[in-house]
Every structure is written in C-alpha cells, then in structure tokens.
mmCIF file of C-alpha atoms in Angstrom:
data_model
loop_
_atom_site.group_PDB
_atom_site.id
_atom_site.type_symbol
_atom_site.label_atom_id
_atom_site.label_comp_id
_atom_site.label_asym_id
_atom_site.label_seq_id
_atom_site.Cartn_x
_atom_site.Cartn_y
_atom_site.Cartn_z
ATOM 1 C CA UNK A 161 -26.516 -34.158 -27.861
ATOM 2 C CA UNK A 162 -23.880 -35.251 -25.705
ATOM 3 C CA UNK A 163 -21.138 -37.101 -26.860
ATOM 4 C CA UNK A 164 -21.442 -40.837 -27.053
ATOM 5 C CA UNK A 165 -17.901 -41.620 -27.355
ATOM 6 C CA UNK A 166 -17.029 -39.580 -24.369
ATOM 7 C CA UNK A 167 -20.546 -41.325 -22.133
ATOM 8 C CA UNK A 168 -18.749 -45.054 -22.947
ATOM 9 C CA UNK A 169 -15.237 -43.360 -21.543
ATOM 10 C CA UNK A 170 -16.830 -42.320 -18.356
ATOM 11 C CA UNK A 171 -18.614 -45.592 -17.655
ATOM 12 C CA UNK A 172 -15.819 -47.553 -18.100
ATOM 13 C CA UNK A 173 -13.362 -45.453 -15.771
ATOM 14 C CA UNK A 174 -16.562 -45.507 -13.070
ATOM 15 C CA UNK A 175 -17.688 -49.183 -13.330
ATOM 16 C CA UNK A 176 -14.962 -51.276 -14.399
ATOM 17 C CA UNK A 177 -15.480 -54.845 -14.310
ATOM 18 C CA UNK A 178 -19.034 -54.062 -12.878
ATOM 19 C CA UNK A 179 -19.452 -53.952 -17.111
ATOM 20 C CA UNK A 180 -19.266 -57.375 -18.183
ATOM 21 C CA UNK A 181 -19.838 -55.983 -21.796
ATOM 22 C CA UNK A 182 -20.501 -52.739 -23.571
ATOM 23 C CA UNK A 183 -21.332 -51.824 -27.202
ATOM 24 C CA UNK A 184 -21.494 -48.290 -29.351
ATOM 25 C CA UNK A 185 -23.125 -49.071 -32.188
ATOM 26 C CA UNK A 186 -25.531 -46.301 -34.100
ATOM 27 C CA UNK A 187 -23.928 -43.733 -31.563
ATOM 28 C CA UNK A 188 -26.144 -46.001 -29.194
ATOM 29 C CA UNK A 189 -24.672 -46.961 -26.136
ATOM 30 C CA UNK A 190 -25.476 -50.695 -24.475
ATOM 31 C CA UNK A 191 -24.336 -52.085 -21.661
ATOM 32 C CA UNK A 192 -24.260 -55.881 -19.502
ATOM 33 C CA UNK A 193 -24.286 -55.593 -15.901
ATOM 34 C CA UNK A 194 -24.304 -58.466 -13.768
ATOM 35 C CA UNK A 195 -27.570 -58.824 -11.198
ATOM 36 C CA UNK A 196 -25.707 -58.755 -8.510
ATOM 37 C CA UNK A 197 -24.438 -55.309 -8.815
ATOM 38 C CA UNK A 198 -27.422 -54.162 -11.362
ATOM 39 C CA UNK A 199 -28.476 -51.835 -7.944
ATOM 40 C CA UNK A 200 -25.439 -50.329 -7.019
ATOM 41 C CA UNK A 201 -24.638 -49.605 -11.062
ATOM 42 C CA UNK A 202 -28.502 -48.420 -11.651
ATOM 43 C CA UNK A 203 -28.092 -46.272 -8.274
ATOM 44 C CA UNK A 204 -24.756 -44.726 -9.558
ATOM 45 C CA UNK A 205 -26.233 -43.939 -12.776
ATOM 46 C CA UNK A 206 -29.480 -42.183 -11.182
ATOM 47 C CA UNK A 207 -27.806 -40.189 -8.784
ATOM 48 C CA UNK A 208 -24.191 -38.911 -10.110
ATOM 49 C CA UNK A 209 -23.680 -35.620 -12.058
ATOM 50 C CA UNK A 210 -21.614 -37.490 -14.695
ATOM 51 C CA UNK A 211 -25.011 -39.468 -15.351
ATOM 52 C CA UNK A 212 -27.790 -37.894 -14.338
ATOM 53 C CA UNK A 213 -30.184 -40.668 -15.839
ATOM 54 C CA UNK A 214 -33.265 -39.313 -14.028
ATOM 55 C CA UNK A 215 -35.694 -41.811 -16.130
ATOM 56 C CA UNK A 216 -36.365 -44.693 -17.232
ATOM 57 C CA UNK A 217 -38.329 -44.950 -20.311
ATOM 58 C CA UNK A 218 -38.649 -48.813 -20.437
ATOM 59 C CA UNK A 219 -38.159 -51.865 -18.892
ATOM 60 C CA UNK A 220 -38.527 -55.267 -21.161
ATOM 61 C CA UNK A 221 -37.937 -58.835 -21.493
ATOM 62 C CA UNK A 222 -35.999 -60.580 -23.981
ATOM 63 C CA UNK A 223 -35.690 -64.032 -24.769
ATOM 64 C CA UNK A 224 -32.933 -64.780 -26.193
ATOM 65 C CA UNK A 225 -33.602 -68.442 -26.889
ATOM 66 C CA UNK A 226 -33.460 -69.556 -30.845
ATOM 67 C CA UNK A 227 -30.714 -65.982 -30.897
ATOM 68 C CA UNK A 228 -29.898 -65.520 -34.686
ATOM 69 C CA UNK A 229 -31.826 -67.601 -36.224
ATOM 70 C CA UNK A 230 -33.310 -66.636 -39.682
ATOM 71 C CA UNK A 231 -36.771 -67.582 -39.958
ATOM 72 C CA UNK A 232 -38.283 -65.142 -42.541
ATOM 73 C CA UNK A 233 -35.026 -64.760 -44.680
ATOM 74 C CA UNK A 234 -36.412 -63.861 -48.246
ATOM 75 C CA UNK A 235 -33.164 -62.861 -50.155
ATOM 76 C CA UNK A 236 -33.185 -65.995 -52.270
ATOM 77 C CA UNK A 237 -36.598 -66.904 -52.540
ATOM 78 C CA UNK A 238 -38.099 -70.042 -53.613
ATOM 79 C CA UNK A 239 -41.170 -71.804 -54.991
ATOM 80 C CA UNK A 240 -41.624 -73.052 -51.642
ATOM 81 C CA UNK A 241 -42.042 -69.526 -50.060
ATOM 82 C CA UNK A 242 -40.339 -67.974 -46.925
ATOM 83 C CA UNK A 243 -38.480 -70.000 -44.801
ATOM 84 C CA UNK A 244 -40.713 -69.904 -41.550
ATOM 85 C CA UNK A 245 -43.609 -71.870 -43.954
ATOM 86 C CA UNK A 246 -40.899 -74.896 -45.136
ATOM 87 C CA UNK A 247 -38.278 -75.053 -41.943
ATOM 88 C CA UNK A 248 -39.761 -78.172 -40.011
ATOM 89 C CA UNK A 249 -38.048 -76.514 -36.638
ATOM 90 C CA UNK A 250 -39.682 -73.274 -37.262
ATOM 91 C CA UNK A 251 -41.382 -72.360 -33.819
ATOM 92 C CA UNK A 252 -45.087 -73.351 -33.359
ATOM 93 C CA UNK A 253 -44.935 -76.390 -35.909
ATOM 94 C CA UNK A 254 -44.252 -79.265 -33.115
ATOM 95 C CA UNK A 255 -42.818 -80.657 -29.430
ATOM 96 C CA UNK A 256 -39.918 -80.564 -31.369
ATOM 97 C CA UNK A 257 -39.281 -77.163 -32.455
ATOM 98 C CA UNK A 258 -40.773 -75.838 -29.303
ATOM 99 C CA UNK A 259 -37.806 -78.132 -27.541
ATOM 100 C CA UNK A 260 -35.098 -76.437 -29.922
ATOM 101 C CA UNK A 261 -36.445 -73.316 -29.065
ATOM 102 C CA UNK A 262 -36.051 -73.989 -25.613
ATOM 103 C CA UNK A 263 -31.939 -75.084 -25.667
ATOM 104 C CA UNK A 264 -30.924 -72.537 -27.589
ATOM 105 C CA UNK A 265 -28.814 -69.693 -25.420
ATOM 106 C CA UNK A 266 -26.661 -66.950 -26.510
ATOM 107 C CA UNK A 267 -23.184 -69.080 -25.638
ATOM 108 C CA UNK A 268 -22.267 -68.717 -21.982
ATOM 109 C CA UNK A 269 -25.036 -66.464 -20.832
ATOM 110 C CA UNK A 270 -28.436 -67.007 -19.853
ATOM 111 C CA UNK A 271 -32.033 -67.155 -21.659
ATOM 112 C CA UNK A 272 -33.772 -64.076 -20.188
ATOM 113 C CA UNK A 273 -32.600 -60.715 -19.642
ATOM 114 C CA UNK A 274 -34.591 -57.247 -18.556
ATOM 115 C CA UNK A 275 -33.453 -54.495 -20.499
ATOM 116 C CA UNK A 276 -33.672 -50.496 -19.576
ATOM 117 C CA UNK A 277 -33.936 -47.642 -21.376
ATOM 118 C CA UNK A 278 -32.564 -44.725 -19.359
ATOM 119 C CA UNK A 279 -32.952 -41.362 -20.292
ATOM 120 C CA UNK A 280 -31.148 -38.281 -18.389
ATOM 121 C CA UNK A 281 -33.402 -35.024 -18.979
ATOM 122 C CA UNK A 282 -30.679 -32.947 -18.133
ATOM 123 C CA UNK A 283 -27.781 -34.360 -19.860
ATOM 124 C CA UNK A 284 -29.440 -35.011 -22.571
ATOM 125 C CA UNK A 285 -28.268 -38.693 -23.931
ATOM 126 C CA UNK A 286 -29.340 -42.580 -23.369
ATOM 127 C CA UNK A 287 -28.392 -45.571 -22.170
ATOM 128 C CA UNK A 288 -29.304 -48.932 -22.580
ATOM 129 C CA UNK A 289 -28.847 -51.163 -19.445
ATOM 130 C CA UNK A 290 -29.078 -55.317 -20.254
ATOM 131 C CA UNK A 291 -28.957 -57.678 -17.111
ATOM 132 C CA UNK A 292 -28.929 -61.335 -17.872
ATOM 133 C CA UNK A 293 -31.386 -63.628 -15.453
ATOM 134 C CA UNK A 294 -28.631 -66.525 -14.248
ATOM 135 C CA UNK A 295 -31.199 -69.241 -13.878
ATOM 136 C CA UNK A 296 -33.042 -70.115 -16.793
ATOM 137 C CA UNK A 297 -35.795 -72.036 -15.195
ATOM 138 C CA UNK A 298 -36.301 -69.405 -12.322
ATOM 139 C CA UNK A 299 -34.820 -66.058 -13.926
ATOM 140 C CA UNK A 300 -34.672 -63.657 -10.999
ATOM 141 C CA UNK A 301 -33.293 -60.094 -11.322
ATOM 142 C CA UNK A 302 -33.126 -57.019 -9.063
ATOM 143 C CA UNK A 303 -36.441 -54.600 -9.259
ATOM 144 C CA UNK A 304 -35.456 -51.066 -9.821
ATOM 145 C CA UNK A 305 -39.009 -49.877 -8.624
ATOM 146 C CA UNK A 306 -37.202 -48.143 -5.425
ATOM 147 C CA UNK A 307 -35.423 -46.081 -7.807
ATOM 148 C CA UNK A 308 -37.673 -45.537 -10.545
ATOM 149 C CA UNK A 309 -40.986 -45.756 -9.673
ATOM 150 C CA UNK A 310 -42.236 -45.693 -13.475
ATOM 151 C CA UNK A 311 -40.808 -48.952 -13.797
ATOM 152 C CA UNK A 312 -43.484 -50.594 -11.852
ATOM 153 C CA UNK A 313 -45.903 -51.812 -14.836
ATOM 154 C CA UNK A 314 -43.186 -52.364 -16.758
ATOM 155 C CA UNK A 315 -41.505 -55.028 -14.494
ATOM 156 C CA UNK A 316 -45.308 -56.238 -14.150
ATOM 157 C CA UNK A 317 -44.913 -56.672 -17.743
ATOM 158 C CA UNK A 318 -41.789 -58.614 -17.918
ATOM 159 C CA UNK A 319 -43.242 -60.768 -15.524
ATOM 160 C CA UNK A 320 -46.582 -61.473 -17.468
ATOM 161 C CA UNK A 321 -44.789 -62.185 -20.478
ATOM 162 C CA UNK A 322 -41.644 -63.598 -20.076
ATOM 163 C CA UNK A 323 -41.985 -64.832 -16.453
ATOM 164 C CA UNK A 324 -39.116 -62.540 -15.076
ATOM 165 C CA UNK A 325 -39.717 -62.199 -11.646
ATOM 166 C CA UNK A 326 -37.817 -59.018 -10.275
ATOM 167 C CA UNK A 327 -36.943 -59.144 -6.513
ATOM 168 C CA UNK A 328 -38.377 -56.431 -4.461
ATOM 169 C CA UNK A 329 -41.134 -55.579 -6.499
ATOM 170 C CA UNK A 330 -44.146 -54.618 -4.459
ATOM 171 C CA UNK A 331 -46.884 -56.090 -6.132
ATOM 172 C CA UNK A 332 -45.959 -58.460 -9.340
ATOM 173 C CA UNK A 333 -48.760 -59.975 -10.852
ATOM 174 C CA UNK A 334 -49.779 -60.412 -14.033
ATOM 175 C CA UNK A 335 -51.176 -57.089 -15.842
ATOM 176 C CA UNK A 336 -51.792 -58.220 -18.970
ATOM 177 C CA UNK A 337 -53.274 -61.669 -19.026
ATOM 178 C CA UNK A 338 -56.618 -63.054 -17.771
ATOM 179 C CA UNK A 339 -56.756 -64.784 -14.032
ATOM 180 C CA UNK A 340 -55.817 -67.674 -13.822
ATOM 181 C CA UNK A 341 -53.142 -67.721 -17.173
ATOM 182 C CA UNK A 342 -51.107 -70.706 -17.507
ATOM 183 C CA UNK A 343 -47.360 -69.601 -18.975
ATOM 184 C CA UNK A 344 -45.829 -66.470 -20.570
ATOM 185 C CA UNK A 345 -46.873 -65.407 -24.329
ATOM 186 C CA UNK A 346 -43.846 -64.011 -25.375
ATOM 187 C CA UNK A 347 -41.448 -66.784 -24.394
ATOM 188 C CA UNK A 348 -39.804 -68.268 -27.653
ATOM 189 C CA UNK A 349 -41.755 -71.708 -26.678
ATOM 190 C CA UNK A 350 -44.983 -70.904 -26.035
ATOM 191 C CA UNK A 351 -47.358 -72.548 -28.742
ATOM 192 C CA UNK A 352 -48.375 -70.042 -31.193
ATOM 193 C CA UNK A 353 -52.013 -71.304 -30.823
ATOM 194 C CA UNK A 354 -51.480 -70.784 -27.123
ATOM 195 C CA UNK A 355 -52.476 -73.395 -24.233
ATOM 196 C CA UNK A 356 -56.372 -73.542 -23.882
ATOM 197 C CA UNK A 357 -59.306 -71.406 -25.417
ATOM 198 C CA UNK A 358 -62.161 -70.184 -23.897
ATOM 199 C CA UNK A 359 -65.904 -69.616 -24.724
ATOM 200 C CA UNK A 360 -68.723 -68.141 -23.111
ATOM 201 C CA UNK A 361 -71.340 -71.473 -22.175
ATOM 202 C CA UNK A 362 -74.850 -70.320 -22.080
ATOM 203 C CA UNK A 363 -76.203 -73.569 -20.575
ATOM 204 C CA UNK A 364 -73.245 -72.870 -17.194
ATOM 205 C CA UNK A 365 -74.125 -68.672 -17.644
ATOM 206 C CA UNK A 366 -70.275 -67.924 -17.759
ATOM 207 C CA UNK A 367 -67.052 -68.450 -19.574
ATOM 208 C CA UNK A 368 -65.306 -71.408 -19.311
ATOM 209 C CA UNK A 369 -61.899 -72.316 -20.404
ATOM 210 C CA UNK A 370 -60.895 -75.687 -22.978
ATOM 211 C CA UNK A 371 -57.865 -77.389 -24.158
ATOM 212 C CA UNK A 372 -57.598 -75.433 -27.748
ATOM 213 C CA UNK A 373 -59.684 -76.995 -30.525
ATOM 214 C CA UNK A 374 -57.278 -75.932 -33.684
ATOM 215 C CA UNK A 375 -54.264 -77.974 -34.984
ATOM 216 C CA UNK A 376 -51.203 -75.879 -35.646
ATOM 217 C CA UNK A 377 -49.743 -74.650 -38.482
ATOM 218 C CA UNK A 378 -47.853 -72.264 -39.757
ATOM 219 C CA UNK A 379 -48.694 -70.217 -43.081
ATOM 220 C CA UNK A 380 -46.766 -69.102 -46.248
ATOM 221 C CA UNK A 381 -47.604 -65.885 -47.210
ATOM 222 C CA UNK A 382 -47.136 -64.718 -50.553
ATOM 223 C CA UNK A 383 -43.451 -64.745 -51.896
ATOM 224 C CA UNK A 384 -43.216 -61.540 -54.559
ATOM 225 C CA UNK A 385 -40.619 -61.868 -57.240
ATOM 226 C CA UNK A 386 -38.648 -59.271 -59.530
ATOM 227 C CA UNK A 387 -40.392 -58.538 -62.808
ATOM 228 C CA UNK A 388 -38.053 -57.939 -65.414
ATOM 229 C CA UNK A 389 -41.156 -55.702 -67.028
ATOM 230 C CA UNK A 390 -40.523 -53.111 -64.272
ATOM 231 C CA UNK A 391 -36.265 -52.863 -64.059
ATOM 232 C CA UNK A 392 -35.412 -49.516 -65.020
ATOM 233 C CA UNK A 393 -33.315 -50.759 -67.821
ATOM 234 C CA UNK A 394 -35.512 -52.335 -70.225
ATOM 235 C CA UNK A 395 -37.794 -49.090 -70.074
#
C-alpha cells in the first residue's frame, strides 16, 4: 500500500490553503476543503498522476449537530440504566431536546457536511474528502456527478436524508422516501417517531397519511453488570 505519510506530504505541497484541515489518524488520511474550491481540488485529485483517485466509493451526509455528545455511555453504570433512557435532553424525548439538537455545531463550522470516499485503483490508497455546507438552513455544496458519475445516487441520498442539496446535480430527488415526505430522517432533529403515519383506509380504497398516533419515548434497555462469580480470580 502506498505510503500514507508520504500521500498527506503531497497534498499539502499541491493544495495549500485549499486544505482548511487535514488529519492521519489509523494511517487514514482526511481532509476539509472549502465548497468553493471542492471542484477544482476533487478535479486535481481525479485527474493527476500523483493522485490518480479514479473512484469514488461513497458520498454521505453528516450531521454534525449534538457533535460529542455521550448518549449511550455505559462505563459507570447505574440503577437507572444507560444514559440515553435518564438524560431529559436525549434526542426524541421533547421540543426541547429536538431544539438542543438543533444549536449544537462543531465550533466555527457548519451543521452539514458531504463526505467522499475516494479510492485510486492504480495507486492503490484512499482518501477521505469532508466539505462543510456554509448555510445551515440551506446547506448547498458542489455535485461531483460531472466527475464521478457513481456519485449520482449517492448525492440523491444525501439529499433524501439530510437535505443536502448539491449544485449541478441532474436530477435530485428523493430516492429513498415515499412521495410526498415531509423532512430528512437522518437529521439529528427529526422526531424519532417521525412526522405522520400512514394506513391503508378500506372505506377511501387507498393509503392515506395521519399525524402519528404514538407518544414518544425513549427505552432503557437492559444494563448488564460484572459478576464477581465469573472474574478469573476467584475460580
């Protein structure tokens, strides 16, 4: 496999401050490019010998609202269970937690970013691309469907469920959701129990959609505890 190390070197001395951030970690390379150079940096990458990224295996959306918070921490568990069943903020529970959701950021960057998985066949490494949405309310990034053509359901995808509309995409509409779909499942602050509910009426002869019927709530599963009966040392 070609040398990590030596892939961050090469980016750096091509890109410059086109990188607003980069991180090896797990001999995994990441970068942060800005949207408004995402083309010119995804172009580079696709067609340069030093790259050579002829692929992309994935596009996805992240939400990055509610970043680093511990929901299901169960180092020091109590009577009361993981955290996620006794933390009144916990997402799902109320207007209230979906609100906290909502306002939390990673500090001075945006909610929503697509990320890429590029893959060069003939180089044989990987690189992870991250480009932050600047508008939280309408996050808008560059499609990369005129370079990759793969990417086209996967931007679709983004789109359904995270609401990440990518500019010069051919046809974005929802692929995964039913017509007519109010919001985006996999935002942080969509209700768990989602928005409406739907039934098939036999008296109308078709399905029709209601406000949803359940309350919320959020369960606690069971919390298992160290037995002394089973430590090696009192065998």
């Amino acid at each position: 496999m070609a040398d990590v190390q030596t892939l961050v070197e090469k980016l750096q001395a091509r890109f410059g401050d086109a990188l607003l951030d980069y991180k090896l970690d797990r001999r995994e390379v990441t970068v942060e490019v800005a949207p408004a150079r995402a083309i010119e940096v995804f172009t580079a990458l696709r067609d340069e010998p030093d790259f050579a990224f002829e692929q992309v295996m994935d596009v996805c959306g992240v939400d990055y609202s509610a970043y680093g918070e511990v929901e299901w921490a169960t180092n020091e568990s109590t009577d009361r269970g993981f955290s996620r069943g006794v933390v009144e903020r916990a997402v799902g529970r109320s207007p209230a937690a979906i609100q906290y959701a909502a306002e939390r950021t990673i500090a001075g960057k945006g909610r929503f970013a697509a990320v890429y998985q590029l893959l060069s066949v003939s180089r044989n490494q990987r690189l992870r691309v991250r480009v932050f949405a600047p508008d939280d309310e309408l996050p808008v990034v560059p499609s990369v469907v005129g370079l990759w053509t793969s990417a086209n359901w996967f931007e679709r995808e983004a789109f359904d469920m995270y609401g990440i509309v990518f500019e010069g995409h051919p046809d974005l509409r929802r692929i995964l959701t039913d017509y007519g779909f109010i919001g985006h499942p996999f935002r942080k602050d969509f209700p768990l129990i989602g928005n409406v509910e739907m039934r098939y009426d036999p008296e109308r002869g078709r399905v029709v959609y209601e406000p949803v019927s359940i309350e919320p709530r959020v369960l606690v599963p069971r919390v298992i505890r160290k037995d002394n009966r089973y430590l090696p040392e009192s065998q």
